[in-house]
XYZ file of C-alpha atoms in Angstrom:
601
model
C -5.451 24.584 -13.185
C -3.297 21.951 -11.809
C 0.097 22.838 -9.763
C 2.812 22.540 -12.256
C 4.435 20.193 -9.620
C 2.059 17.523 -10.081
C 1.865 17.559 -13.674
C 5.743 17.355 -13.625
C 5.527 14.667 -11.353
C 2.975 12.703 -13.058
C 4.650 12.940 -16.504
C 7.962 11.627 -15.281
C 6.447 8.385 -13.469
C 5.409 5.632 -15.669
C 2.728 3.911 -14.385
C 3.934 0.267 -15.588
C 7.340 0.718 -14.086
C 5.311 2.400 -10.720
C 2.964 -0.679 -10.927
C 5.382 -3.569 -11.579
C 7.206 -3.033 -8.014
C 4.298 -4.066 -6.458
C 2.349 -6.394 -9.084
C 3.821 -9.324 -11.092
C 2.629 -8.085 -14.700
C 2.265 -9.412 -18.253
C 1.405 -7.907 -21.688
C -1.887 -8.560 -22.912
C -2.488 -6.428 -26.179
C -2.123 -3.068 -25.441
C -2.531 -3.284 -21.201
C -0.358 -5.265 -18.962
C -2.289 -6.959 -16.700
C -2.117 -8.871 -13.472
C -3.712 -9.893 -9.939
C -5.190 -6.853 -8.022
C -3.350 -5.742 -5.020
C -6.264 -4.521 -3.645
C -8.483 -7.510 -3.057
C -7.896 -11.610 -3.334
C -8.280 -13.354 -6.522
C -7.074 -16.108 -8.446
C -7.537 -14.837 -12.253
C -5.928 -11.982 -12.737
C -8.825 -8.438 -13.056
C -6.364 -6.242 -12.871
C -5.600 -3.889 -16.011
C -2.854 -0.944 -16.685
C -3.439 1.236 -19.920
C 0.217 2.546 -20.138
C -1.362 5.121 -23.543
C -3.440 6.552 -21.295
C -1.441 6.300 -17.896
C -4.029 4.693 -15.659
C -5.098 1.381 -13.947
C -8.298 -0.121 -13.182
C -9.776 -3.569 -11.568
C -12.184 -4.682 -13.488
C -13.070 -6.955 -9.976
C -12.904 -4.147 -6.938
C -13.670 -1.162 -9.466
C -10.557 0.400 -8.045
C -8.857 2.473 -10.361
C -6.959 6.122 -11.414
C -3.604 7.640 -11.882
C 0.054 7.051 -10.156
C -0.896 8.884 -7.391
C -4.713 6.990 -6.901
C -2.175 3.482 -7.490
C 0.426 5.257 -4.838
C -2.680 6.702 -2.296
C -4.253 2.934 -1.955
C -0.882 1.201 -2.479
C 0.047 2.654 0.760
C -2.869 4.136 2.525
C -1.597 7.577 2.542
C -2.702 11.429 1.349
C -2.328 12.405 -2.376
C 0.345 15.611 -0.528
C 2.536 12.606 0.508
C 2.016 10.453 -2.569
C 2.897 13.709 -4.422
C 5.841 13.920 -2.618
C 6.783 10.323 -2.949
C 6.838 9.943 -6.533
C 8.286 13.578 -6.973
C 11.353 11.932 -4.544
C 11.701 8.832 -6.876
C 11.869 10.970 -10.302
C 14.346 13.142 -8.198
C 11.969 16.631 -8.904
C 12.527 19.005 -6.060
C 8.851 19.945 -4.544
C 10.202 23.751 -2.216
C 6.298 24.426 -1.953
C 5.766 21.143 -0.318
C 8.956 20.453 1.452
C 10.643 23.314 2.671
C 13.484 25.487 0.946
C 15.182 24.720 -2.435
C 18.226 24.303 -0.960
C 17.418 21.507 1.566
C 15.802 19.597 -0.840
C 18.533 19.762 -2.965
C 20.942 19.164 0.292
C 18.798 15.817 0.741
C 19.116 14.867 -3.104
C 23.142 15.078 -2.295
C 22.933 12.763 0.636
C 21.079 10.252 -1.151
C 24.241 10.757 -4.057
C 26.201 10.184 -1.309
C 24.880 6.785 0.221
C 24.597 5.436 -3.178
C 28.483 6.475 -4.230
C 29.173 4.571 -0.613
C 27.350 1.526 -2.132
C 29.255 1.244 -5.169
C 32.638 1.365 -3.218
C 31.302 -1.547 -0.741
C 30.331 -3.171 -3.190
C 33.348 -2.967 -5.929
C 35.502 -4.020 -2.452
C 33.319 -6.964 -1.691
C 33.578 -8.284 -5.893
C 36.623 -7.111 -6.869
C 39.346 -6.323 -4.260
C 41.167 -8.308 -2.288
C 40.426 -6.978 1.039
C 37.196 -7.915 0.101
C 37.690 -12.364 -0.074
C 37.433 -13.054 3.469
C 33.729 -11.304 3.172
C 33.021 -12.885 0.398
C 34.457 -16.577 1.348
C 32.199 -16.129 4.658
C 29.066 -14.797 3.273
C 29.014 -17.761 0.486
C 30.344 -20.123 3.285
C 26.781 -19.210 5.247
C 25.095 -20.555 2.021
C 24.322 -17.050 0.292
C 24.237 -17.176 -3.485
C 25.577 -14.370 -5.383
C 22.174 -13.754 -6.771
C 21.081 -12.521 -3.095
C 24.131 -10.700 -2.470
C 23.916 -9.271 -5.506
C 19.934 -8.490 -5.230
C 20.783 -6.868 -1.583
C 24.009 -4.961 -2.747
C 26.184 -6.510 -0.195
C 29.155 -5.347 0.183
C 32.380 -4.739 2.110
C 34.218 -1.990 4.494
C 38.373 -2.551 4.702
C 40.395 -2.116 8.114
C 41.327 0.535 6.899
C 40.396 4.436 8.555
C 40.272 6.581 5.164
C 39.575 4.155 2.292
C 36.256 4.963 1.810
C 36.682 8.535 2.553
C 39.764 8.826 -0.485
C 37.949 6.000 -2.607
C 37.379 7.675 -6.364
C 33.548 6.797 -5.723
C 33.414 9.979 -2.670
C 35.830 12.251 -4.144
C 32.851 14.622 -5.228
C 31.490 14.580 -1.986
C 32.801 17.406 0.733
C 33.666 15.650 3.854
C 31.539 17.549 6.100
C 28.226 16.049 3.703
C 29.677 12.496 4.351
C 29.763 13.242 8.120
C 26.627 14.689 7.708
C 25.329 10.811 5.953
C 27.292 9.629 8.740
C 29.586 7.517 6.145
C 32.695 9.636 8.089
C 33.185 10.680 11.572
C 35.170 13.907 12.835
C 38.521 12.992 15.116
C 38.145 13.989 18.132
C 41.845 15.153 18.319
C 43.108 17.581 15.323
C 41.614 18.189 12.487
C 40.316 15.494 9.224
C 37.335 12.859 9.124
C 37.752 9.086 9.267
C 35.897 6.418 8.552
C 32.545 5.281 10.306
C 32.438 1.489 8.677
C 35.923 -0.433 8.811
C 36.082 -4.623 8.414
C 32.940 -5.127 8.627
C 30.163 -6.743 6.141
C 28.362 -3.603 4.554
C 24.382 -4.088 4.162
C 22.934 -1.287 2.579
C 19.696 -0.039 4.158
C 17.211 1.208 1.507
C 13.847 2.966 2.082
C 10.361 1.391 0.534
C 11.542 3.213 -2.715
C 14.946 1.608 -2.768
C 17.139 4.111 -2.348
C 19.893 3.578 -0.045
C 19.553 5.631 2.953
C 21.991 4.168 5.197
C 24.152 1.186 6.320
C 24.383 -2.050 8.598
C 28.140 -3.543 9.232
C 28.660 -6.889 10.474
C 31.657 -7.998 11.996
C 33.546 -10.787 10.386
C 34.519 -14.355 12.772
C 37.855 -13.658 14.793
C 37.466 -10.196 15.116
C 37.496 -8.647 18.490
C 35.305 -5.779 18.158
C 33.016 -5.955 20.766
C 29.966 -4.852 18.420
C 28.778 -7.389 16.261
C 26.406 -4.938 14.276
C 27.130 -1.054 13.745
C 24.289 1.008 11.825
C 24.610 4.141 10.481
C 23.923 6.873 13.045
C 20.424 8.995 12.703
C 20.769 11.257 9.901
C 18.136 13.514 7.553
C 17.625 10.618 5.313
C 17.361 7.786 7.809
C 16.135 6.955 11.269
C 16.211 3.654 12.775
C 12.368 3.637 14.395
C 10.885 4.381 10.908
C 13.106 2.467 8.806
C 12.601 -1.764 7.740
C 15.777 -3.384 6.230
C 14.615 -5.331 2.850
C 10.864 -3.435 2.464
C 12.276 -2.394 -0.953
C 12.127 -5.916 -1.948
C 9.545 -7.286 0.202
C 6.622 -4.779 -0.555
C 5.330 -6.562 -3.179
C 4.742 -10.175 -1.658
C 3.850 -7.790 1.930
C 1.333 -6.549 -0.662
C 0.015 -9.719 -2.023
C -0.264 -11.744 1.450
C -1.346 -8.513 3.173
C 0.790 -10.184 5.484
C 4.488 -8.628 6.784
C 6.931 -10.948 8.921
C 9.284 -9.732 10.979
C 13.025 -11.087 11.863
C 15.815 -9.719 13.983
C 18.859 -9.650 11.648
C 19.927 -8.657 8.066
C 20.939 -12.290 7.246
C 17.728 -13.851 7.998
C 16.200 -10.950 5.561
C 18.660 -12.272 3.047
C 17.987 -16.499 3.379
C 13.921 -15.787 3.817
C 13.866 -14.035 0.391
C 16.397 -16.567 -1.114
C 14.171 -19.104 0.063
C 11.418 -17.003 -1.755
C 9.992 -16.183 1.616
C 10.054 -12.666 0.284
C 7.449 -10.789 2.519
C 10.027 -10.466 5.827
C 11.744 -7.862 6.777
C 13.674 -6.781 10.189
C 13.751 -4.080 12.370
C 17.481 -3.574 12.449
C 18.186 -5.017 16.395
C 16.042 -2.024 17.571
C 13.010 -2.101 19.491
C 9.964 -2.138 17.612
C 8.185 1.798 17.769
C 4.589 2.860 16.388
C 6.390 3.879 13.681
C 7.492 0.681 12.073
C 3.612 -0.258 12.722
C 2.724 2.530 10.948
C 5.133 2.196 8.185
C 4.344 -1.692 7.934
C 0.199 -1.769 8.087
C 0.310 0.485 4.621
C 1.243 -2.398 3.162
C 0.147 -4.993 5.739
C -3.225 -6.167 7.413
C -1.302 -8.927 9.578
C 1.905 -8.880 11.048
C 4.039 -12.051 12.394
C 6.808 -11.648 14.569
C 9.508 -13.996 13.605
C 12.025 -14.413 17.537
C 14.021 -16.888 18.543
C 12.881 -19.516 21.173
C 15.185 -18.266 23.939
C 14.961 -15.625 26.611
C 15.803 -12.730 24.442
C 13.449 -13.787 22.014
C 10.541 -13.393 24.260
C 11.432 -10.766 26.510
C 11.403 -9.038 22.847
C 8.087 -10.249 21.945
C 6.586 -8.875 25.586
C 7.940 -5.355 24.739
C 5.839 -5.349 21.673
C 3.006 -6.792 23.183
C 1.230 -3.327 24.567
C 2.572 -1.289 21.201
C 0.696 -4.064 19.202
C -2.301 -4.012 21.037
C -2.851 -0.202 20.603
C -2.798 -0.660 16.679
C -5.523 -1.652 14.457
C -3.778 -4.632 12.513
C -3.302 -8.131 13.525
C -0.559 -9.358 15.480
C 0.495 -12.608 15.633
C 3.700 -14.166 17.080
C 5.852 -17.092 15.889
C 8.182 -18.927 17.636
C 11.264 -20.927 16.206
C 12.745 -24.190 17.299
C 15.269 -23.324 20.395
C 18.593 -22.734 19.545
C 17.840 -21.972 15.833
C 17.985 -19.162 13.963
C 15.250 -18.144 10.584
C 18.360 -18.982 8.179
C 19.225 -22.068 10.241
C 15.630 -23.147 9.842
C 15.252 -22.409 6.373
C 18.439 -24.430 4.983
C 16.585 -27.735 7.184
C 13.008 -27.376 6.073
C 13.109 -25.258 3.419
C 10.144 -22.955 2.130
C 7.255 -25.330 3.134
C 8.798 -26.069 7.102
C 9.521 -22.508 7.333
C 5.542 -20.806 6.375
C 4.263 -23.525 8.404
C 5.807 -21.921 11.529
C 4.383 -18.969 10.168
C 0.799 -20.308 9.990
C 1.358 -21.662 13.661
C 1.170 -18.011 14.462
C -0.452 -17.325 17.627
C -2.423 -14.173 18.144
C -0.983 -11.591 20.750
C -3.153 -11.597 23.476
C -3.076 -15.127 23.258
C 0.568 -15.485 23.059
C 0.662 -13.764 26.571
C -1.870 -15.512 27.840
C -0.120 -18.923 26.625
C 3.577 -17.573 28.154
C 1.782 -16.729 31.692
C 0.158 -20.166 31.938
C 3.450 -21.844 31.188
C 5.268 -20.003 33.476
C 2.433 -20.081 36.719
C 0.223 -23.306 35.773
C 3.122 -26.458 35.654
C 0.056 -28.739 36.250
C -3.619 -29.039 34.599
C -5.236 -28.747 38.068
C -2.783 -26.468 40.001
C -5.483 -23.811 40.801
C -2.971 -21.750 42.956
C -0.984 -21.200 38.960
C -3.975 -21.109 37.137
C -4.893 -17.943 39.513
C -1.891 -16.099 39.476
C -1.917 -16.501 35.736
C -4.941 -14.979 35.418
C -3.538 -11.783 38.104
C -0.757 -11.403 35.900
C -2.437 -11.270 32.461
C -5.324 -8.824 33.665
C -1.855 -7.138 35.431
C -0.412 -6.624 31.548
C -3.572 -5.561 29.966
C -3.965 -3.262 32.770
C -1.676 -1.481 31.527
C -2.633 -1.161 28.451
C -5.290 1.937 27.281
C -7.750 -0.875 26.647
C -9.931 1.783 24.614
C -7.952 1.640 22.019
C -7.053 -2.250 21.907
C -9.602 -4.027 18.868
C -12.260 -5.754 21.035
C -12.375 -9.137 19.383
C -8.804 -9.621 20.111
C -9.563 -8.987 23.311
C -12.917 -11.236 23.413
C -10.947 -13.945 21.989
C -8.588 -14.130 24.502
C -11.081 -13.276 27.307
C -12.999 -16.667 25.769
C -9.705 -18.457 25.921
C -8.667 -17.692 29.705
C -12.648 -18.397 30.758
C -11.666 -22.106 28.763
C -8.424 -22.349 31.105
C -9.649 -20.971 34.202
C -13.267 -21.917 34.272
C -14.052 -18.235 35.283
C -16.809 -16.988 33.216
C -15.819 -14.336 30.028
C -18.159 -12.068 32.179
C -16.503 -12.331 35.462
C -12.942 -11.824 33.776
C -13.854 -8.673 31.696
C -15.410 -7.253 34.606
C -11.872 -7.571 37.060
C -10.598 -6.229 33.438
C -12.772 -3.272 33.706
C -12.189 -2.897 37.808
C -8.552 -2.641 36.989
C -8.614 -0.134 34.817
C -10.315 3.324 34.906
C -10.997 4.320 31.529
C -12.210 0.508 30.442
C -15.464 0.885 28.157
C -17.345 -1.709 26.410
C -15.579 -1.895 23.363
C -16.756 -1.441 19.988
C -15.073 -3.842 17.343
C -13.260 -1.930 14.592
C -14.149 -2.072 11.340
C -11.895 -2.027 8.133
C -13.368 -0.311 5.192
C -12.977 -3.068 2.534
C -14.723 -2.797 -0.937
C -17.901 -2.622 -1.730
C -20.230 -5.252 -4.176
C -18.230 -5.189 -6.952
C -20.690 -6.221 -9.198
C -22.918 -3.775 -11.432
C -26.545 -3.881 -11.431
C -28.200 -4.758 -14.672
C -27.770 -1.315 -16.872
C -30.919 0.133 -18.786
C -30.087 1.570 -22.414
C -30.336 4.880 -21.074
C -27.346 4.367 -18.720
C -25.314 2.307 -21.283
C -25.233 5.458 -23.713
C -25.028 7.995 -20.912
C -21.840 6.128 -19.794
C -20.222 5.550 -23.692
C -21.013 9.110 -23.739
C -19.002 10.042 -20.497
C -16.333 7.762 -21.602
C -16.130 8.860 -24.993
C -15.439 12.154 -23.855
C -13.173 11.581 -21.287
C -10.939 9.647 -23.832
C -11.071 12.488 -26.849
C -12.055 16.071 -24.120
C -12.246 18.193 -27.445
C -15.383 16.833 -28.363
C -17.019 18.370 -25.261
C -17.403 21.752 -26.810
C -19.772 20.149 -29.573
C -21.488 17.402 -26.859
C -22.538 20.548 -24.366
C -24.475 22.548 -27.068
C -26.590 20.036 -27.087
C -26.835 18.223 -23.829
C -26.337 19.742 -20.208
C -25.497 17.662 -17.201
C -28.580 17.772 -15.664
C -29.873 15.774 -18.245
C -28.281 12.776 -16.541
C -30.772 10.194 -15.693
C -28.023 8.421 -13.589
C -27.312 9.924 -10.829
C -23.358 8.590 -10.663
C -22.992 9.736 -13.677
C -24.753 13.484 -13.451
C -22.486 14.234 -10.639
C -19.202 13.011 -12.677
C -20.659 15.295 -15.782
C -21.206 17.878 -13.616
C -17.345 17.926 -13.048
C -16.518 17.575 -16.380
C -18.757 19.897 -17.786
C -17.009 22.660 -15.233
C -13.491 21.586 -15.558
C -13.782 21.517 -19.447
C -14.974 25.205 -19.280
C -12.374 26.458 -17.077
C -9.228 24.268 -18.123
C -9.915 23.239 -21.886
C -9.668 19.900 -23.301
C -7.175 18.482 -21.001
C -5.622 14.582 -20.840
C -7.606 12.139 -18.828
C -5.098 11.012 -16.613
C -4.450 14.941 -15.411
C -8.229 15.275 -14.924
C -8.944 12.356 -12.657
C -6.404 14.215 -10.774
C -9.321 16.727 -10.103
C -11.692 14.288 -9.562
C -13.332 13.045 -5.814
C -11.574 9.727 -5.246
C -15.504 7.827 -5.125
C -16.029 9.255 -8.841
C -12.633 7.915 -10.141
C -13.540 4.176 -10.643
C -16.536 5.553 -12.708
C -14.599 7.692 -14.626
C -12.094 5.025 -15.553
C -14.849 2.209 -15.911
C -16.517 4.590 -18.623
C -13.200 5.342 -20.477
C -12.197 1.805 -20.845
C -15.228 0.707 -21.978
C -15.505 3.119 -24.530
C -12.428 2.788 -25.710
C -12.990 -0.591 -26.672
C -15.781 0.148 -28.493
C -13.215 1.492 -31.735
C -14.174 4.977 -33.123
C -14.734 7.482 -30.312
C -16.551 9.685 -32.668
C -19.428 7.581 -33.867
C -19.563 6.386 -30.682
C -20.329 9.802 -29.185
C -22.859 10.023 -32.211
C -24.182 6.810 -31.857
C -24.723 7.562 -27.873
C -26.857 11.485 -28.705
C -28.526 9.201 -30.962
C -29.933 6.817 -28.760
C -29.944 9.541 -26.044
C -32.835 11.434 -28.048
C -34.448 8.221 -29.161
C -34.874 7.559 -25.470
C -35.796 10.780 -24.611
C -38.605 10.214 -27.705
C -39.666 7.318 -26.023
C -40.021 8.485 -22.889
C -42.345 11.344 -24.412
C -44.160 8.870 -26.302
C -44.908 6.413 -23.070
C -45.981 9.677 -21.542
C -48.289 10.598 -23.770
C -49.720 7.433 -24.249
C -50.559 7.054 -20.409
C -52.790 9.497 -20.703
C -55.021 7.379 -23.512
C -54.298 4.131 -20.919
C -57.947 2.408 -21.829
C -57.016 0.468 -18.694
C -56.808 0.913 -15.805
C -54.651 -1.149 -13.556
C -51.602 1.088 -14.091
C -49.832 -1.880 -15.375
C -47.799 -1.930 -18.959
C -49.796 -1.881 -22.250
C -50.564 -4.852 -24.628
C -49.651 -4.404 -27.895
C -53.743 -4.455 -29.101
C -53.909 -1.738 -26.218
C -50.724 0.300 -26.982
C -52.168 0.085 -30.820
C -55.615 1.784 -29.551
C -54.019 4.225 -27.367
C -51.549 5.622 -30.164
C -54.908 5.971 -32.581
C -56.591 7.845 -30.150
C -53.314 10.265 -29.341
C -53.534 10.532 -33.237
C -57.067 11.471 -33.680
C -56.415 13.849 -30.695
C -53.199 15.918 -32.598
C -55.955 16.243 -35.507
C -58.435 18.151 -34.026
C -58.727 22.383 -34.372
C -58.749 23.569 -31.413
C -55.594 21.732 -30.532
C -53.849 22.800 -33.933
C -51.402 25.466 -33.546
C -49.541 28.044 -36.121
């Protein structure tokens, strides 16, 4: 039996709403359908059956429940998944994540940050205070359907207005300091303020809920720190955390391609642009952990800098963190002296992705920097050599066992094109400078398999309605197994997936189809759905299970009956009979059943 968790879980998540973060989808009958997420395609394959709580591509064969759309969605365990979903429908999960109470603790922080939301917010719209904020952000060319999209918002100079504001009076003030929305004075007793006169940009998780906040300064002021985040806290931490994912996942999704800028503005005029798969890594450096957070959603990620020295000094640091992971990195460079939203507003959409398609790959962005900087002219060989010393230098330092080897290659094929040094002779110092260097195997991703069935024989066609009849309507299983077991599966796909059934139907009952893919191995699942849908759409479940014994023990005649006449084959070549043959051979099978001695009582 399932953990009541999960069934909890999975009844209070609607797979549309789950779905239609990530896919744009329409209402077709009774599915919504839309492109798949999980491979390219221009019509759209891609089907959810909100009766039955499921999805399936009718193109990649992928297909299951919220947590299967959840597990591939963002590459991770059905445990976190569960825990995921359980976190959005706000169901506390003590087995998986500790006590009761902190789980309930965490629920009260995330009360918290959204209460502090409101308050920026109503300060930014409605108050006063809040005109300057809202003059500037406007004056920058935002329109209030991006502030209002990204919950912008406002902080007054003031030191307790958020803390007495009617939106936090439910909230104890050591919780608030705890959410780091208030600070404790150093001297006496009391709380203050963390955020004052600044620009409030909520930070949300993937999920979008708000887990913490950015302030920007407003022109004139003469705080030293243009940008303030909130400080680490249970709910948020600044190396696993992207500012706009929420509302880029989707597009990340369908481009399988995440960009990345430096500030909360350029997050805001890239998606009001329609640019909406960037994000930014909130003026920190970039950690594994925003690589791991992005490639669940990404195969390729661009970094977006500026064309100054910052810029690239920011775009080295990444450079050996990059390498180590197994997703593309490319790196794009603006025009110098702009910034993304600068460079948005002058070429719009079309001038903006085409500095993202001018890309360059990592390795070869280094290599292109080092050339610059040693080689000022085509035939300086003196340059040309101590670019090459300083590249092998970087990569070097790098654990070159775990850097993808056509990356590598490429560039490798790339300084042999500069230099005139053989790929050979340049892996080799590669491999001299480094201890551990191997020849390197070039990773693999998994990807899908041929999507397309083979031709089906009428013996598999009813075996599947069969499996799919049942899996739609379980309580005829009690009448189906009296007469058929699962061994008598010709297919083997679909043995092993009655085998399962047949055992879970024993021990559980009848129960819903969505709860028992639950139970199911993930490479049985798009079988399972495949056979559901298809019998569903075949009308009345009932005579279709009748219809499919049927045929099952016509077959099963036949196959008896080609038996038997093999043995009265007047040929013999082995090869299929004629109808004037197949006519001989039955008379002789029945002048065989007539005589005596082969009678019996």
């Amino acid at each position: 039996m399932q953990n009541d968790s999960t069934a909890q879980v999975r009844e209070a998540t609607d797979i549309v709403q789950l779905i239609a973060k990530t896919v744009a989808l329409k209402k077709r009958g009774r599915d919504y359908v839309g492109l798949c997420p999980f491979h390219q395609e221009k019509s759209p394959s891609f089907a959810v059956n909100p009766e039955k709580q499921l999805f399936y591509c009718y193109g990649c064969k992928a297909g299951g429940t919220v947590f299967d759309f959840v597990m591939k969605r963002d590459r991770i365990e059905f445990l976190d998944a569960l825990k995921l979903l359980a976190d959005e429908a706000r169901i506390e999960l003590p087995k998986f994540g500790g006590s009761k109470e902190k789980t309930s603790e965490k629920l009260r922080l995330f009360d918290a940050q959204l209460a502090a939301g409101k308050f920026f917010r109503r300060i930014f719209l409605l108050d006063s205070r809040g005109k300057t904020a809202r003059d500037y952000m406007r004056g920058r060319g935002f329109t209030d359907a991006t502030l209002d999209e990204f919950k912008v918002g406002f902080a007054p100079e003031s030191w307790d207005a958020l803390k007495d504001s009617p939106e936090m009076k439910e909230f104890p003030a050591d919780l608030l300091q705890q959410a780091g929305l208030l600070k404790k004075r150093e001297q006496g007793e009391g709380h203050y303020d963390t955020f004052r006169d600044r620009v409030m940009f909520p930070i949300r998780d993937e999920s979008g809920k708000t887990i913490a906040f950015g302030g920007r300064i407003l022109p004139g002021s003469d705080n030293p720190a243009k940008y303030l985040n909130s400080p680490e806290t249970p709910l948020f931490s600044k190396s696993r955390t992207a500012y706009g994912l929420d509302l880029a996942r989707q597009r990340i999704v369908e481009t399988r391609t995440a960009v990345i800028v430096e500030g909360y503005t350029d997050v805001l005029m890239a998606h009001q642009y329609d640019v909406r798969n960037v994000v930014s890594v909130l003026g920190t450096a970039l950690t594994e952990q925003h690589v791991n957070l992005l490639k669940r959603f990404a195969d390729k990620i661009v970094l977006l800098f500026d064309a100054d020295t910052a810029g690239e000094g920011a775009a080295d640091r990444s450079l050996e963190l990059f390498l180590t992971q197994p997703i593309e990195i490319a790196i794009a460079t603006l025009p110098e002296g702009k910034d993304p939203d600068e460079v948005l507003m002058e070429v719009g959409k079309p001038g903006f992705e085409a500095i993202l398609q001018r890309a360059t790959p990592a390795l070869e962005y280094l290599w292109d920097r080092l050339y610059r900087q040693y080689a000022t002219g085509g035939n300086d060989l003196t340059g040309q050599a101590k670019t090459i010393d300083e590249f092998l230098t970087r990569l070097s330092s790098v654990n070159l066992e775990t850097v993808d080897s056509m990356r590598l290659n490429a560039a490798m094929v790339r300084a042999s094109k500069l230099t005139q040094i053989p790929v050979e002779e340049l892996l080799r110092r590669v491999r001299t400078n480094v201890r551990s260097a191997r020849k390197f195997t070039p990773k693999t991703s998994g990807g899908f398999k041929d999507a397309h069935r083979p031709v089906q024989s009428a013996r598999d066609r009813s075996e599947r309605q069969l499996i799919g009849a049942i899996l739609n309507e379980p309580h005829h299983w009690n009448d189906v197994q009296k007469s058929v077991k699962f061994e008598d599966f010709a297919n083997a796909a679909l043995r092993r997936l009655a085998e399962v059934m047949w055992d879970v139907y024993r021990n559980e009952g009848a129960i819903p189809l969505n709860e028992f893919l639950d139970l199911l191995e993930s490479d049985l699942k798009p079988q399972a759905v495949e056979s559901a849908l298809e019998a569903e759409s075949k009308g009345d479940l009932s005579l279709l299970i009748i219809q499919s014994l049927n045929d099952l023990r016509a077959e099963n005649q036949r196959e008896k009956d080609r038996s038997a006449l093999s043995k009265f084959n007047p040929t013999a070549s082995g090869q299929p009979l004629t109808e004037e043959e197949e006519l001989e051979a039955l008379r002789r099978v029945m002048e065989h059943a007539k005589r005596p001695d082969l009678k019996r009582s």
